[in-house]
mmCIF file of C-alpha atoms and ligand atoms in Angstrom:
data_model
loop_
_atom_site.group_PDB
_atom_site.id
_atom_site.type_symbol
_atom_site.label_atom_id
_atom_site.label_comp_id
_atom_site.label_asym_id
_atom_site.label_seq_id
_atom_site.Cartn_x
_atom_site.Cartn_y
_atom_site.Cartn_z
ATOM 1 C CA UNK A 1 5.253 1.838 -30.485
ATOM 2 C CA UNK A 2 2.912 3.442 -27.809
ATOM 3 C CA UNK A 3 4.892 3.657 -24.692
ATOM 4 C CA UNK A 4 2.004 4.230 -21.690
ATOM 5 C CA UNK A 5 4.204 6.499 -19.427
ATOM 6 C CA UNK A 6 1.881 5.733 -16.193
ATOM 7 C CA UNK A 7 1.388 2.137 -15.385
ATOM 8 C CA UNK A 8 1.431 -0.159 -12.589
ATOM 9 C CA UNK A 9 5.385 0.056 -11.883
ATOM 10 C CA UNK A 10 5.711 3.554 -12.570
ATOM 11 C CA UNK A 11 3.100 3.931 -9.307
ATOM 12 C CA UNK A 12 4.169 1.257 -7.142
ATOM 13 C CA UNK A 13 8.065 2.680 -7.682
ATOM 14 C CA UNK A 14 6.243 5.809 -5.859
ATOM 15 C CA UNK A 15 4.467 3.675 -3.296
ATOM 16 C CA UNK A 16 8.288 1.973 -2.767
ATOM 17 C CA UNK A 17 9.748 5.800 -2.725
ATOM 18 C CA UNK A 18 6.984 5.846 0.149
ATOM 19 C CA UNK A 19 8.519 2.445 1.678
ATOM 20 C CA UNK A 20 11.720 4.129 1.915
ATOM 21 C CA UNK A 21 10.802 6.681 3.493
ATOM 22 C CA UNK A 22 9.304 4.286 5.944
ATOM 23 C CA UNK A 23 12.777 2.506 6.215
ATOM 24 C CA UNK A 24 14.493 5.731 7.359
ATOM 25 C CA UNK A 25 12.411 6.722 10.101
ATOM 26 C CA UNK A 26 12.931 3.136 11.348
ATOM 27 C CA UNK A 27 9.216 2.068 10.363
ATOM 28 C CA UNK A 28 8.096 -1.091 9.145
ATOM 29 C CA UNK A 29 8.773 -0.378 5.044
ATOM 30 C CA UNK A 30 5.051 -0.570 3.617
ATOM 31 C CA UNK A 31 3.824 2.225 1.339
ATOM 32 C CA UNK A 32 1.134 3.491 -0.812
ATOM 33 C CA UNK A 33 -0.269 5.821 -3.459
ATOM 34 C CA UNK A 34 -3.883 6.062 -4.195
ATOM 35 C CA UNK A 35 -4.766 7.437 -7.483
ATOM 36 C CA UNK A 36 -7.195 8.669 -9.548
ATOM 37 C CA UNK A 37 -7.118 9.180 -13.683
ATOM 38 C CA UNK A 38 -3.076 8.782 -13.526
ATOM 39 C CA UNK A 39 -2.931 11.475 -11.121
ATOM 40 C CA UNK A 40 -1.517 10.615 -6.849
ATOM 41 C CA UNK A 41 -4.069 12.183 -4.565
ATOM 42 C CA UNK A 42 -2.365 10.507 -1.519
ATOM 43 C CA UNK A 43 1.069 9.213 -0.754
ATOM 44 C CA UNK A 44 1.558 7.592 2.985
ATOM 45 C CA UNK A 45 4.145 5.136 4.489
ATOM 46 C CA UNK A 46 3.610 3.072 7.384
ATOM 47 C CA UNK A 47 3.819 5.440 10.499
ATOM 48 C CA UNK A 48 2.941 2.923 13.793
ATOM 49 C CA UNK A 49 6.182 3.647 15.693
ATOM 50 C CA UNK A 50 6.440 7.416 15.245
ATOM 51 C CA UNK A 51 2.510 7.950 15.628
ATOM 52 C CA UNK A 52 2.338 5.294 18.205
ATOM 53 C CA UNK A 53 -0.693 3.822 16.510
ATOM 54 C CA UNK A 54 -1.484 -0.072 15.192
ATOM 55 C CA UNK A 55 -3.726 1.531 13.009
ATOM 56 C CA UNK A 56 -1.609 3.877 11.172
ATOM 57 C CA UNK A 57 -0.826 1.581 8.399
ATOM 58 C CA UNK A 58 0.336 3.171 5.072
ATOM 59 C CA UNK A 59 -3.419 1.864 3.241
ATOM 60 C CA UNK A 60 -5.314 3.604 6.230
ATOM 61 C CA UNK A 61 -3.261 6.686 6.331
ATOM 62 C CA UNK A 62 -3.928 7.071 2.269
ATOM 63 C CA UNK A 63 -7.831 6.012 2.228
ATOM 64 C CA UNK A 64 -8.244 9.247 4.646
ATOM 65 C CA UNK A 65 -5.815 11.562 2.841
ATOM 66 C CA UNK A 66 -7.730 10.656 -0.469
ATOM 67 C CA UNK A 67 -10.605 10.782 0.809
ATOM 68 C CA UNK A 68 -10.219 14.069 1.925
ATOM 69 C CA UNK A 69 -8.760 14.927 -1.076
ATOM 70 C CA UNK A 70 -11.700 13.929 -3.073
ATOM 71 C CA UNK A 71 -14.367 15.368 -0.773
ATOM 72 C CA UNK A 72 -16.132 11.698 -0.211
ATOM 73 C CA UNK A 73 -15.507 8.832 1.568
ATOM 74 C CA UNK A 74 -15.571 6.298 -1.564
ATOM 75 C CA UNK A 75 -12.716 5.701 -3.621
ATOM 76 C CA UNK A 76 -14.703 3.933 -6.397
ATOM 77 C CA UNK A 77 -12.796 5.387 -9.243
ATOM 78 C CA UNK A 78 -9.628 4.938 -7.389
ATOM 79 C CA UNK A 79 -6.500 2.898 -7.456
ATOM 80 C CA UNK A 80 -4.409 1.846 -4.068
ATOM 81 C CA UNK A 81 -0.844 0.837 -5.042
ATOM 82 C CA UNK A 82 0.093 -0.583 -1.879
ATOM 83 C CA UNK A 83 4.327 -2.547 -1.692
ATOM 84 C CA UNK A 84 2.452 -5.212 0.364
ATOM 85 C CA UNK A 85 -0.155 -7.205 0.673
ATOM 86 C CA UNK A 86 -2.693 -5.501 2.532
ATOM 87 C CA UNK A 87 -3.720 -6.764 6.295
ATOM 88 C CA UNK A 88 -7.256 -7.515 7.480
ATOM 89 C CA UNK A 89 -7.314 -4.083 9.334
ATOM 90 C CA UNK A 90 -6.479 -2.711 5.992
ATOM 91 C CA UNK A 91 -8.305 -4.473 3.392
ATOM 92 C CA UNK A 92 -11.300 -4.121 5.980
ATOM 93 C CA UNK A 93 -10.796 -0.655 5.647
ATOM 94 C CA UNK A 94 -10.922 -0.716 1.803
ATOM 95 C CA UNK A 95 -14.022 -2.843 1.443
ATOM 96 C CA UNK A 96 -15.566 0.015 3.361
ATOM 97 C CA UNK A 97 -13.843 2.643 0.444
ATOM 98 C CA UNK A 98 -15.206 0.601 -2.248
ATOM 99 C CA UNK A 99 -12.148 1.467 -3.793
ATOM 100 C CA UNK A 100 -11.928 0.188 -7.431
ATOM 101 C CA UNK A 101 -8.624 -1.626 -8.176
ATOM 102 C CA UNK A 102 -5.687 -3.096 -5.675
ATOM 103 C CA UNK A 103 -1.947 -3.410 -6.993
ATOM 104 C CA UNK A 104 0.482 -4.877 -4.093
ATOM 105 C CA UNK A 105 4.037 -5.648 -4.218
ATOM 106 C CA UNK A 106 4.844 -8.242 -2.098
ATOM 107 C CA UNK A 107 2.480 -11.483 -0.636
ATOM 108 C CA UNK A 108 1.921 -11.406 3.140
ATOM 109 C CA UNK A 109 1.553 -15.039 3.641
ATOM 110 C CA UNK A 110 1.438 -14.791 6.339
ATOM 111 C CA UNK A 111 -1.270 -11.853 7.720
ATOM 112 C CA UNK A 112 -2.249 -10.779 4.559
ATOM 113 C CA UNK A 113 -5.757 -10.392 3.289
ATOM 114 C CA UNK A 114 -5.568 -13.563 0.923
ATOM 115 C CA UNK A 115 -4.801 -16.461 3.050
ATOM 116 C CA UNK A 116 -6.701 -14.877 6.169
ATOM 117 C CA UNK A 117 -9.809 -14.966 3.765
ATOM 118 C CA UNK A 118 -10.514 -11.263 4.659
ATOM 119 C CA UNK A 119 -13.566 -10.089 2.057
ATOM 120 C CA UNK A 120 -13.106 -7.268 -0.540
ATOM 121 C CA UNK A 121 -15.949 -5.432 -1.457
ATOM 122 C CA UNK A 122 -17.374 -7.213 -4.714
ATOM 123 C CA UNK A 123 -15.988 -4.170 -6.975
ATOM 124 C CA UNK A 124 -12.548 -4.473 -5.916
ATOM 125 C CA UNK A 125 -10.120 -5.589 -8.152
ATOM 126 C CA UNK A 126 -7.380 -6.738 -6.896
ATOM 127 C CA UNK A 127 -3.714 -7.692 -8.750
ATOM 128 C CA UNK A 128 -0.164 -8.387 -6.951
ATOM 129 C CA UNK A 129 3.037 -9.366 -7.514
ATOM 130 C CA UNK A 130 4.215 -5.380 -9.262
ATOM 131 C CA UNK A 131 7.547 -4.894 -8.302
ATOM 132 C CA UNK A 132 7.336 -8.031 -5.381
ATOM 133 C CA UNK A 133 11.480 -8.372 -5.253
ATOM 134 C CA UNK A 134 12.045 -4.573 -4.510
ATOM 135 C CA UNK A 135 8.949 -4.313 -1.761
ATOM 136 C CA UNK A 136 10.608 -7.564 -0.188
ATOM 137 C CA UNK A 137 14.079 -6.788 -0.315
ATOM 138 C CA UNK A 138 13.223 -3.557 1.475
ATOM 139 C CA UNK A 139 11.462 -5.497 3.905
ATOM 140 C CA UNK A 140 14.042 -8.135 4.468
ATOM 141 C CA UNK A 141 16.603 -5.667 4.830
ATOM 142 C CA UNK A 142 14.666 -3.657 7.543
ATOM 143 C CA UNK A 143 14.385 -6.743 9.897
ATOM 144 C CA UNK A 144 18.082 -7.647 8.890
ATOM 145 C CA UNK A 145 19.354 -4.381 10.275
ATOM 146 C CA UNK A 146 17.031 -4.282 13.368
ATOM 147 C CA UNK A 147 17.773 -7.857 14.555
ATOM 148 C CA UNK A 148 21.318 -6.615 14.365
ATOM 149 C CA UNK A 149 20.580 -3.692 16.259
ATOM 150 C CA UNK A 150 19.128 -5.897 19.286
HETATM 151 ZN ZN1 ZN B 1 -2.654 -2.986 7.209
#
């Protein structure tokens, strides 16, 4: 049997490693990979507190890093694993990438791309639901803990 040793949950568990990291610095737990031929190019987690920034969502923070990376400013050949459904901000952001695929963890019924009708660009596949129970766990557990703390 052909085991593929880099799939879907083998990169969101990084983008969740990325969430974690989140937790601990007493961020909002989103995170992301973006990658390219099975190979990261950018890991960020959501940094609004620390940089005092709205816009310094994990998915922003990684299309820059990437695209840096890469030299260009699309990400047509690349994958975002993101642990939560992006926002409009965000999945604004990525139409403008033309990024080729989307994995998410958890839905964001709430202000998440989906419901809020926020457009992808045409070439952008998009697939959630990888690894939705750890990314909301984390999450739950975060505003658990902070509603405690206040
Ligand atoms: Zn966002």
């Amino acid at each position: 049997m052909m085991i593929k040793p880099f799939d879907d949950t083998y990169f969101m568990k990084k983008a969740l490693q990325e969430a974690e990291a989140a937790f601990d610095k007493g961020e909002i737990p989103v995170g992301a990979v973006i990658v390219i031929e099975d190979r990261i190019i950018a890991r960020c987690h959501n940094l609004t507190e620390t940089l005092n920034d709205v816009t310094a969502h994990a998915e922003m923070q990684a299309i820059t890093a990437a695209a840096n990376f890469l030299g260009g400013k699309y990400l047509k050949k690349c994958t975002l694993y993101v642990t939560l459904e992006p926002c409009q901000m965000c999945a604004g952001a990525l139409y403008w990438s033309q990024i080729g695929k989307i994995v998410y963890g958890a839905r964001d019924e709430e202000r998440g791309c989906i419901n809020l009708n926020t457009k992808l660009h045409p070439k952008t596949k998009m697939i959630g639901g990888v690894l939705a129970e750890e990314a909301s766990r984390l999450l739950k557990r975060f505003f658990v803990e902070k509603r405690n703390l206040n």
